[in-house]
Amino acid sequence: MSQQAVNGVSCRGKVLTVENMNPNVKRVEYAVRGPIVQRAVQIEKELREGVKKPFTEVIKANIGDAQAMGQRPITFFRQVLVLCSYPELLEDNKFPEDAKKRARRILDACGGHSIGAYSASQGIECIRQDVARYIERRDGGIPSNPDNIYLSTGASDAIVTILKLLVCGEGRDRTGVMISIPQYPLYSAALADLAAVQINYYLDEDNCWSLNVAELKRALNEAKQHCKPRVLCIINPGNPTGQVQSRQCIEDVIQFAKEEHLFLMADEVYQDNVYAEGCKFHSFKKVLFEMGPEYSSTVEMASFHSTSKCYMGECGFRGGYMEVINMDPEVKAQLTKLVSVRLCPPVPGQALLDLVVNPPQPDEPSYTLFTKERTAVLATLAEKARLTEEIFNEVPGITCNPVQGAMYTFPRITLPQKAIDKAKAEGKVPDMFYCMKLLEEEGICLVPGSGFGQKDGTFHFRMTILPPTEKLKVVLQKIRDFHLRFTNEFS
Amino acid sequence: HKKTESTPFRICQKLCKSSEITLSTLSVYTCSLKNIKQMEYFVLFRRTNQIKEELRQVKRRHYTIAIREWKKKKFKNIHCLSVLIFLCLNSQGVRKSYREVIDVSWGDPHRAGVKPLSFVRQVLAACLYPQLMDGDKLMVDVKQRAQRLLKTCAGGSVGSYSDAAGIPQIIQSVSEYILRRDGGIPCHPENIYITPGSQWALTVTNILKVLVNSEASPRTGVLIPVPCHSTTIVSLTALGAVAVPYYLSEERGWALEVETLQQALDSAKGVCNPVALYIINPGNPAGYVQSRKCIQEVIHFAAEKKLFLLADEVYQDCVYGKESEFVSYKRALAEIGAPLSDTVELASFHTASKGLMGECGLRTGYVELVNLDPAVMKYINNLFSTNSCPVLGQVALDVMVNPPQPGDPSYPLYLKETQHIRASLAENVRRVEEVINSFPSFSCQSLEGGAFAFPRVFLPPKAIEKAKEAGLQPDTFYCMRLLEEAGVLFSPGTEYGQMEGTYHISFCIMTPTDTMEEILKRLSTFHKQFMREFA
């Protein structure tokens, strides 16, 4: 090495520093895996090392991860997947014929008959066709074109991809994206990362977290002063708020999107998770097409679905899709290029998605078991949704809207002024302070409402309703006891 | 199941076009995206699908003919039907001279016909469907591995989310693997992130994103080799960075010469601010393996010029040159010693997609970060926390870094299978060099590592002219004709970048030997005809 080089090196600092790194990255935060969760992991470690705590295990009710909470996978899905992974088992007569048939069909569509081969970036063609047919059935025959279906690495990948396409412009022309408050933090993280302008519209807590168009208008008009609103994101059924939108509400939203020339992003990953009496899932696409060609041929939209939620709960497979509607063909070409960067979505996830959209039929051997398992999961969830609402609403200082759908409850908590002051003194957001204390004292891991956004002066937390019923009862009981203790301590 | 033109949806689309209502919300998209050039590969890919469909239809037609004949002649015997089908499928009524397209344009061993490793698939099977462990179908080490891995999954299921950085126990295995590979140089699990594929780690969410400041002026530059696989170039463009090419020396077996790095830096002056140097070792698509000396020179250069090193080392298990040895950048860096070993920032990428396992479809890789500023690591951690990586891929990764050992029940089969893949690869390398270099109009540098051959093809002026008429790059034109006439899909050198006026073709050499023979046979016949046609 030359002397000069040595000299060059000796005064070397880092190439990549906090000062010169991509400034957008610094703003990325993800509450679902934030400080509370990090502390929970630490506590688990301490428990393993024998540290004494008032509890023996940490219950992670922070994330919608069904199988982590003990939900059993759907047998048929796993049977087909195992046959795809290890085709030697196709010779085994332990597996039902319909599972084998599905596995053969999927393997035939894979390069070299292996799920270990790359697929097309947009996803395996015959699976995209199956998805299109599924959407047609779901929407009462409204046509779906497989060319508009893009398979993805979980729904989040697709959501980020679409946002990437939409965000542009500088200064007052920078793209504004309307998201609900409370929101799912994936959106705020992606918007921070893309340096897009986040436009908050508030859901109406007093009306079961419903969405009203006047509020959309208010948010939009205010935002127009400093950015160019181009996108409206809707989560239905809601996360974290659990509301299910009425058909009328969806129609109003579409009307609004058309008038204001907004691209609609419909996050519909909880479409099978609807529990409340009188509530029904209406897809944005169906409503859009029922509103007639004036709407169905103009309003641009992307709808997202995933294999991680509903009754399957197979989060680890990272399966998902989006359907794009009325997208300019030239833009679609750009989208196709963009998805090619990640080569392809995981093939086992694609295979799983194929099964979700094409489950056993009444004349097939696996139908009975499949239906039984599916119904059981959904019925238990409905029961837990009811139970959660009921128990929380009995606790003074906790008010909870009905969990109409999805997998979470987002109750409002009343915190004594002293607690708020104490939190502030510790440099913590009050509901973070509350959740942290709950974690330390009861071993229950929740996400503070501040991670999702909430009206100033109100406090919430998000909890999934996924723990098994008996355990859920214990959790609810513990939260109740904690809340009463907490209120006492600080009043 | 194809929707016909008359569905309401299509009509709506048409109506909308004719009345010139613009669908314009999305028509102004990120300018960086617009800058991505349309990949030549798309043209070839589309045509491949068309040809495959044509072939399928021909096949279907022949089945129908066979069945009709069978019914007409009132054969009772089912064997007659299979004979008829065989005869019909082999009849030369087909327009094409081949019955199947061989696609070796990707580094995708399974697609090319290489069999997955049994141990990997058995462990996946046991994890997916734990009931299998009750039977005696699976070896005891398969069961043990699956049980151990399932224990690391929340709720004991591969269907739950893993930690954002990956399953901690698997990260631990990866770090132990790196430690062994690098002769004991320490490796810290907290510097490793598992991701959905190595491309994802590099580009989609992460390292480049942290490095590239899209609002910076001048723009951020990244030095990339030529040739270089196109996904990296596309990602850089999409992030708003400038790719600054440095040319590998083809005559010297695609060696990296440090002078070319300096030339690249000079060329960037006034255009952008280069912050990183991207290295592919073993090469892709050019099959070189860098020597320790070369790596050390590159590291010194990076240190001197203050460049962040991005080492794409996904083919580290695919080294077959007699004189070649894989040396990791991390190891070379550590061996140089202080102060460089404590300062040069490095990201090294690896994956379960490549190597002998070839599980591309599972989408799992990892990145190891070395010498990063802890303050930056904090943000990288946040960024990765929005990630979630497919669990099956992590299972495969665990097997990759921790394969069966001598004495394990699965070892003999594992050894047999991996030896078979290695032997096939060695044989393919020998045959490719032999056959390709037997043509004066081809020249193929000796293949030392990686999964591709990247021979230069000397195209006659008439062919180049013809290509221009067709609006194609000359080597794309060559590949298109090869596809049409011989049913073999290669990718053109244009896709990867090449010296002006030179043309190349690229193809995956990780195939079964008989497939490679077939490819070389088709290529030879085609090439002779092509050269005659345009002489």
mmCIF file of C-alpha atoms in Angstrom, chain B residues 130-408:
data_model
loop_
_atom_site.group_PDB
_atom_site.id
_atom_site.type_symbol
_atom_site.label_atom_id
_atom_site.label_comp_id
_atom_site.label_asym_id
_atom_site.label_seq_id
_atom_site.Cartn_x
_atom_site.Cartn_y
_atom_site.Cartn_z
ATOM 1 C CA PRO B 130 -45.469 -32.119 11.727
ATOM 2 C CA GLN B 131 -47.724 -35.213 11.625
ATOM 3 C CA LEU B 132 -45.129 -36.654 9.226
ATOM 4 C CA MET B 133 -42.742 -36.997 12.129
ATOM 5 C CA ASP B 134 -44.936 -39.677 13.686
ATOM 6 C CA GLY B 135 -44.267 -42.082 10.849
ATOM 7 C CA ASP B 136 -41.042 -43.791 9.844
ATOM 8 C CA LYS B 137 -40.823 -42.073 6.462
ATOM 9 C CA LEU B 138 -38.254 -39.542 7.608
ATOM 10 C CA MET B 139 -34.739 -40.017 8.932
ATOM 11 C CA VAL B 140 -34.151 -39.240 12.569
ATOM 12 C CA ASP B 141 -31.868 -36.279 11.821
ATOM 13 C CA VAL B 142 -34.583 -34.786 9.623
ATOM 14 C CA LYS B 143 -37.030 -35.047 12.496
ATOM 15 C CA GLN B 144 -34.570 -33.620 14.981
ATOM 16 C CA ARG B 145 -33.818 -30.673 12.756
ATOM 17 C CA ALA B 146 -37.499 -29.981 12.144
ATOM 18 C CA GLN B 147 -38.311 -30.226 15.837
ATOM 19 C CA ARG B 148 -35.486 -27.885 16.719
ATOM 20 C CA LEU B 149 -36.578 -25.368 14.093
ATOM 21 C CA LEU B 150 -40.273 -25.562 14.985
ATOM 22 C CA LYS B 151 -39.345 -24.776 18.566
ATOM 23 C CA THR B 152 -37.820 -21.522 17.352
ATOM 24 C CA CYS B 153 -41.082 -20.499 15.647
ATOM 25 C CA ALA B 154 -43.726 -18.660 17.656
ATOM 26 C CA GLY B 155 -46.498 -21.110 18.530
ATOM 27 C CA GLY B 156 -44.357 -23.909 17.065
ATOM 28 C CA SER B 157 -45.629 -23.141 13.570
ATOM 29 C CA VAL B 158 -43.950 -21.988 10.350
ATOM 30 C CA GLY B 159 -47.170 -20.045 9.825
ATOM 31 C CA SER B 160 -46.346 -17.383 12.398
ATOM 32 C CA TYR B 161 -44.345 -14.217 11.818
ATOM 33 C CA SER B 162 -40.661 -14.391 12.560
ATOM 34 C CA ASP B 163 -38.716 -11.598 14.239
ATOM 35 C CA ALA B 164 -37.984 -8.772 11.849
ATOM 36 C CA ALA B 165 -34.280 -9.589 11.546
ATOM 37 C CA GLY B 166 -35.049 -13.295 11.204
ATOM 38 C CA ILE B 167 -35.423 -16.170 13.667
ATOM 39 C CA PRO B 168 -32.704 -15.547 16.317
ATOM 40 C CA GLN B 169 -31.530 -19.176 16.429
ATOM 41 C CA ILE B 170 -31.143 -19.242 12.644
ATOM 42 C CA ILE B 171 -29.230 -15.974 12.717
ATOM 43 C CA GLN B 172 -26.981 -17.634 15.279
ATOM 44 C CA SER B 173 -26.426 -20.570 12.896
ATOM 45 C CA VAL B 174 -25.612 -18.153 10.089
ATOM 46 C CA SER B 175 -23.075 -16.336 12.231
ATOM 47 C CA GLU B 176 -21.407 -19.611 13.200
ATOM 48 C CA TYR B 177 -21.253 -20.553 9.537
ATOM 49 C CA ILE B 178 -19.572 -17.272 8.636
ATOM 50 C CA LEU B 179 -17.130 -17.737 11.491
ATOM 51 C CA ARG B 180 -16.162 -21.214 10.216
ATOM 52 C CA ARG B 181 -15.962 -20.029 6.625
ATOM 53 C CA ASP B 182 -13.653 -17.172 7.537
ATOM 54 C CA GLY B 183 -11.284 -19.227 9.652
ATOM 55 C CA GLY B 184 -12.407 -17.957 13.020
ATOM 56 C CA ILE B 185 -12.783 -14.254 12.323
ATOM 57 C CA PRO B 186 -15.503 -13.145 14.763
ATOM 58 C CA CYS B 187 -19.012 -12.670 13.489
ATOM 59 C CA HIS B 188 -21.717 -10.948 15.497
ATOM 60 C CA PRO B 189 -25.303 -12.148 15.123
ATOM 61 C CA GLU B 190 -26.623 -8.625 15.712
ATOM 62 C CA ASN B 191 -24.995 -7.554 12.440
ATOM 63 C CA ILE B 192 -26.933 -10.120 10.416
ATOM 64 C CA TYR B 193 -30.360 -9.572 8.921
ATOM 65 C CA ILE B 194 -32.313 -12.260 7.146
ATOM 66 C CA THR B 195 -34.393 -10.933 4.251
ATOM 67 C CA PRO B 196 -36.756 -12.162 1.540
ATOM 68 C CA GLY B 197 -33.902 -12.758 -0.932
ATOM 69 C CA SER B 198 -30.524 -11.084 -1.206
ATOM 70 C CA GLN B 199 -31.807 -8.602 -3.772
ATOM 71 C CA TRP B 200 -34.296 -7.482 -1.180
ATOM 72 C CA ALA B 201 -31.546 -6.914 1.353
ATOM 73 C CA LEU B 202 -29.527 -4.956 -1.135
ATOM 74 C CA THR B 203 -32.179 -2.896 -2.715
ATOM 75 C CA VAL B 204 -35.811 -3.248 -2.046
ATOM 76 C CA THR B 205 -35.869 -2.205 1.536
ATOM 77 C CA ASN B 206 -32.525 -1.712 2.713
ATOM 78 C CA ILE B 207 -28.850 -1.114 2.333
ATOM 79 C CA LEU B 208 -28.904 0.915 -0.845
ATOM 80 C CA LYS B 209 -31.876 2.808 0.434
ATOM 81 C CA VAL B 210 -29.919 3.908 3.463
ATOM 82 C CA LEU B 211 -26.965 4.912 1.311
ATOM 83 C CA VAL B 212 -28.828 6.675 -1.443
ATOM 84 C CA ASN B 213 -30.113 10.104 -0.661
ATOM 85 C CA SER B 214 -32.577 10.729 -3.444
ATOM 86 C CA GLU B 215 -32.709 14.436 -2.716
ATOM 87 C CA ALA B 216 -28.954 14.928 -2.590
ATOM 88 C CA SER B 217 -27.285 17.150 -5.098
ATOM 89 C CA PRO B 218 -25.130 15.986 -6.786
ATOM 90 C CA ARG B 219 -26.894 12.653 -6.827
ATOM 91 C CA THR B 220 -25.561 9.597 -5.047
ATOM 92 C CA GLY B 221 -23.401 7.335 -7.204
ATOM 93 C CA VAL B 222 -22.642 3.627 -6.884
ATOM 94 C CA LEU B 223 -19.814 1.943 -8.794
ATOM 95 C CA ILE B 224 -21.028 -1.187 -10.507
ATOM 96 C CA PRO B 225 -19.159 -3.731 -12.590
ATOM 97 C CA VAL B 226 -19.816 -4.244 -16.271
ATOM 98 C CA PRO B 227 -21.156 -6.815 -16.901
ATOM 99 C CA CYS B 228 -23.569 -6.795 -13.958
ATOM 100 C CA HIS B 229 -26.935 -8.499 -13.519
ATOM 101 C CA SER B 230 -29.672 -6.072 -14.410
ATOM 102 C CA THR B 231 -31.779 -6.142 -11.226
ATOM 103 C CA THR B 232 -29.160 -4.143 -9.356
ATOM 104 C CA ILE B 233 -29.039 -1.497 -12.057
ATOM 105 C CA VAL B 234 -32.818 -1.287 -12.096
ATOM 106 C CA SER B 235 -32.952 -0.910 -8.324
ATOM 107 C CA LEU B 236 -30.336 1.813 -8.314
ATOM 108 C CA THR B 237 -32.246 3.736 -10.919
ATOM 109 C CA ALA B 238 -35.486 3.299 -9.062
ATOM 110 C CA LEU B 239 -33.870 4.758 -5.946
ATOM 111 C CA GLY B 240 -32.692 7.784 -7.862
ATOM 112 C CA ALA B 241 -29.006 6.875 -7.716
ATOM 113 C CA VAL B 242 -26.507 6.941 -10.569
ATOM 114 C CA ALA B 243 -24.838 3.696 -11.602
ATOM 115 C CA VAL B 244 -21.189 4.401 -12.397
ATOM 116 C CA PRO B 245 -19.801 1.539 -14.494
ATOM 117 C CA TYR B 246 -16.328 0.049 -14.134
ATOM 118 C CA TYR B 247 -15.362 -2.385 -16.854
ATOM 119 C CA LEU B 248 -14.029 -5.833 -16.075
ATOM 120 C CA SER B 249 -11.229 -6.972 -18.355
ATOM 121 C CA GLU B 250 -12.596 -9.683 -20.596
ATOM 122 C CA GLU B 251 -9.202 -10.594 -22.097
ATOM 123 C CA ARG B 252 -7.885 -11.267 -18.612
ATOM 124 C CA GLY B 253 -10.709 -13.619 -17.704
ATOM 125 C CA TRP B 254 -12.986 -10.788 -16.574
ATOM 126 C CA ALA B 255 -10.499 -9.693 -13.922
ATOM 127 C CA LEU B 256 -11.148 -6.568 -11.909
ATOM 128 C CA GLU B 257 -8.285 -4.096 -12.358
ATOM 129 C CA VAL B 258 -8.046 -1.350 -9.830
ATOM 130 C CA GLU B 259 -7.167 1.212 -12.539
ATOM 131 C CA THR B 260 -10.648 0.763 -13.974
ATOM 132 C CA LEU B 261 -12.102 1.689 -10.606
ATOM 133 C CA GLN B 262 -10.109 4.918 -10.727
ATOM 134 C CA GLN B 263 -11.332 5.545 -14.276
ATOM 135 C CA ALA B 264 -14.889 5.045 -13.108
ATOM 136 C CA LEU B 265 -14.417 7.544 -10.281
ATOM 137 C CA ASP B 266 -12.958 10.040 -12.754
ATOM 138 C CA SER B 267 -15.927 9.552 -15.040
ATOM 139 C CA ALA B 268 -18.275 10.345 -12.175
ATOM 140 C CA LYS B 269 -16.765 13.768 -11.543
ATOM 141 C CA GLY B 270 -19.342 16.455 -12.031
ATOM 142 C CA VAL B 271 -22.078 13.861 -12.470
ATOM 143 C CA CYS B 272 -22.604 12.359 -9.066
ATOM 144 C CA ASN B 273 -21.063 11.682 -5.711
ATOM 145 C CA PRO B 274 -19.938 8.032 -5.550
ATOM 146 C CA VAL B 275 -20.395 6.580 -2.074
ATOM 147 C CA ALA B 276 -20.341 2.841 -2.647
ATOM 148 C CA LEU B 277 -18.568 0.171 -4.640
ATOM 149 C CA TYR B 278 -20.586 -2.851 -5.681
ATOM 150 C CA ILE B 279 -18.639 -6.070 -6.252
ATOM 151 C CA ILE B 280 -19.913 -9.400 -7.521
ATOM 152 C CA ASN B 281 -17.658 -12.281 -6.539
ATOM 153 C CA PRO B 282 -17.886 -15.020 -7.842
ATOM 154 C CA GLY B 283 -19.048 -13.214 -10.951
ATOM 155 C CA ASN B 284 -22.512 -12.967 -12.387
ATOM 156 C CA PRO B 285 -22.859 -13.235 -15.332
ATOM 157 C CA ALA B 286 -19.105 -13.417 -16.031
ATOM 158 C CA GLY B 287 -17.702 -16.491 -14.305
ATOM 159 C CA TYR B 288 -14.623 -15.082 -12.592
ATOM 160 C CA VAL B 289 -13.447 -15.623 -9.038
ATOM 161 C CA GLN B 290 -11.373 -12.842 -7.518
ATOM 162 C CA SER B 291 -7.999 -13.655 -6.031
ATOM 163 C CA ARG B 292 -7.122 -12.668 -2.474
ATOM 164 C CA LYS B 293 -4.656 -10.140 -3.868
ATOM 165 C CA CYS B 294 -7.305 -8.548 -6.048
ATOM 166 C CA ILE B 295 -9.722 -8.338 -3.131
ATOM 167 C CA GLN B 296 -7.114 -6.685 -0.940
ATOM 168 C CA GLU B 297 -6.394 -4.118 -3.641
ATOM 169 C CA VAL B 298 -10.076 -3.369 -3.954
ATOM 170 C CA ILE B 299 -10.389 -2.929 -0.199
ATOM 171 C CA HIS B 300 -7.441 -0.540 -0.118
ATOM 172 C CA PHE B 301 -8.986 1.400 -2.957
ATOM 173 C CA ALA B 302 -12.315 1.606 -1.162
ATOM 174 C CA ALA B 303 -10.599 2.765 2.004
ATOM 175 C CA GLU B 304 -8.620 5.401 0.197
ATOM 176 C CA LYS B 305 -11.587 6.744 -1.733
ATOM 177 C CA LYS B 306 -14.022 6.452 1.136
ATOM 178 C CA LEU B 307 -16.378 4.018 -0.512
ATOM 179 C CA PHE B 308 -18.826 1.712 1.217
ATOM 180 C CA LEU B 309 -18.258 -1.859 -0.001
ATOM 181 C CA LEU B 310 -21.226 -3.888 -1.188
ATOM 182 C CA ALA B 311 -20.071 -7.458 -1.738
ATOM 183 C CA ASP B 312 -22.522 -9.680 -3.594
ATOM 184 C CA GLU B 313 -21.164 -13.105 -2.675
ATOM 185 C CA VAL B 314 -24.202 -15.242 -3.432
ATOM 186 C CA TYR B 315 -22.216 -17.716 -5.527
ATOM 187 C CA GLN B 316 -19.634 -18.405 -2.827
ATOM 188 C CA ASP B 317 -20.369 -22.140 -2.931
ATOM 189 C CA CYS B 318 -20.049 -22.276 -6.719
ATOM 190 C CA VAL B 319 -16.321 -22.208 -7.346
ATOM 191 C CA TYR B 320 -14.891 -24.816 -9.673
ATOM 192 C CA GLY B 321 -11.791 -23.267 -11.295
ATOM 193 C CA LYS B 322 -8.749 -25.406 -10.515
ATOM 194 C CA GLU B 323 -6.719 -22.469 -9.250
ATOM 195 C CA SER B 324 -9.634 -20.608 -7.731
ATOM 196 C CA GLU B 325 -10.666 -20.246 -4.150
ATOM 197 C CA PHE B 326 -13.449 -18.165 -2.670
ATOM 198 C CA VAL B 327 -12.194 -15.564 -0.215
ATOM 199 C CA SER B 328 -14.839 -13.480 1.446
ATOM 200 C CA TYR B 329 -14.419 -9.709 1.529
ATOM 201 C CA LYS B 330 -14.891 -9.848 5.246
ATOM 202 C CA ARG B 331 -12.056 -12.279 5.683
ATOM 203 C CA ALA B 332 -9.726 -10.351 3.389
ATOM 204 C CA LEU B 333 -10.595 -7.169 5.259
ATOM 205 C CA ALA B 334 -9.831 -8.740 8.629
ATOM 206 C CA GLU B 335 -6.554 -10.142 7.336
ATOM 207 C CA ILE B 336 -5.399 -6.698 6.222
ATOM 208 C CA GLY B 337 -5.542 -5.654 9.857
ATOM 209 C CA ALA B 338 -6.000 -2.323 11.561
ATOM 210 C CA PRO B 339 -6.822 0.398 10.852
ATOM 211 C CA LEU B 340 -8.683 -0.763 7.719
ATOM 212 C CA SER B 341 -10.219 -3.827 9.364
ATOM 213 C CA ASP B 342 -11.897 -1.563 11.901
ATOM 214 C CA THR B 343 -13.010 1.137 9.536
ATOM 215 C CA VAL B 344 -13.922 -0.019 6.034
ATOM 216 C CA GLU B 345 -17.688 -0.410 5.929
ATOM 217 C CA LEU B 346 -18.900 -3.543 4.260
ATOM 218 C CA ALA B 347 -22.180 -5.272 3.520
ATOM 219 C CA SER B 348 -21.915 -8.855 2.337
ATOM 220 C CA PHE B 349 -24.883 -10.660 0.773
ATOM 221 C CA HIS B 350 -25.649 -14.344 0.569
ATOM 222 C CA THR B 351 -28.761 -16.397 -0.190
ATOM 223 C CA ALA B 352 -30.418 -19.795 -0.144
ATOM 224 C CA SER B 353 -31.305 -19.278 -3.813
ATOM 225 C CA LYS B 354 -27.899 -20.098 -5.183
ATOM 226 C CA GLY B 355 -25.234 -22.614 -4.468
ATOM 227 C CA LEU B 356 -26.041 -26.299 -4.507
ATOM 228 C CA MET B 357 -29.407 -25.831 -2.850
ATOM 229 C CA GLY B 358 -30.802 -23.468 -5.486
ATOM 230 C CA GLU B 359 -34.022 -22.724 -3.601
ATOM 231 C CA CYS B 360 -34.781 -19.451 -5.419
ATOM 232 C CA GLY B 361 -38.531 -19.756 -5.003
ATOM 233 C CA LEU B 362 -38.340 -19.659 -1.208
ATOM 234 C CA ARG B 363 -36.903 -16.120 -1.301
ATOM 235 C CA THR B 364 -34.470 -15.982 1.538
ATOM 236 C CA GLY B 365 -31.065 -14.420 1.899
ATOM 237 C CA TYR B 366 -29.104 -12.500 4.436
ATOM 238 C CA VAL B 367 -26.800 -9.560 4.752
ATOM 239 C CA GLU B 368 -23.928 -9.138 7.182
ATOM 240 C CA LEU B 369 -22.950 -5.582 8.027
ATOM 241 C CA VAL B 370 -19.399 -4.823 9.111
ATOM 242 C CA ASN B 371 -18.006 -1.660 10.711
ATOM 243 C CA LEU B 372 -21.174 0.372 10.479
ATOM 244 C CA ASP B 373 -21.658 3.390 12.651
ATOM 245 C CA PRO B 374 -23.820 2.239 15.608
ATOM 246 C CA ALA B 375 -25.969 5.333 15.189
ATOM 247 C CA VAL B 376 -26.734 4.284 11.618
ATOM 248 C CA MET B 377 -27.322 0.691 12.700
ATOM 249 C CA LYS B 378 -30.136 1.948 14.899
ATOM 250 C CA TYR B 379 -31.976 3.297 11.866
ATOM 251 C CA ILE B 380 -31.205 0.232 9.801
ATOM 252 C CA ASN B 381 -32.774 -1.783 12.573
ATOM 253 C CA ASN B 382 -35.929 0.334 12.366
ATOM 254 C CA LEU B 383 -36.025 -0.075 8.628
ATOM 255 C CA PHE B 384 -35.709 -3.842 8.852
ATOM 256 C CA SER B 385 -38.433 -3.954 11.471
ATOM 257 C CA THR B 386 -41.055 -3.315 8.797
ATOM 258 C CA ASN B 387 -39.773 -6.477 7.100
ATOM 259 C CA SER B 388 -41.048 -9.936 7.542
ATOM 260 C CA CYS B 389 -39.254 -12.815 5.997
ATOM 261 C CA PRO B 390 -40.807 -16.075 4.732
ATOM 262 C CA VAL B 391 -40.250 -18.724 7.363
ATOM 263 C CA LEU B 392 -39.800 -21.699 5.022
ATOM 264 C CA GLY B 393 -36.914 -19.891 3.389
ATOM 265 C CA GLN B 394 -35.321 -19.401 6.793
ATOM 266 C CA VAL B 395 -35.645 -23.129 7.401
ATOM 267 C CA ALA B 396 -33.810 -23.754 4.124
ATOM 268 C CA LEU B 397 -31.176 -21.204 5.091
ATOM 269 C CA ASP B 398 -30.606 -23.041 8.358
ATOM 270 C CA VAL B 399 -29.941 -26.237 6.431
ATOM 271 C CA MET B 400 -27.643 -24.402 4.028
ATOM 272 C CA VAL B 401 -25.409 -23.057 6.783
ATOM 273 C CA ASN B 402 -25.627 -26.255 8.738
ATOM 274 C CA PRO B 403 -25.884 -29.254 6.387
ATOM 275 C CA PRO B 404 -25.824 -32.935 7.449
ATOM 276 C CA GLN B 405 -22.446 -34.024 8.821
ATOM 277 C CA PRO B 406 -20.575 -37.320 8.434
ATOM 278 C CA GLY B 407 -22.205 -39.795 10.763
ATOM 279 C CA ASP B 408 -25.702 -38.318 10.396
#
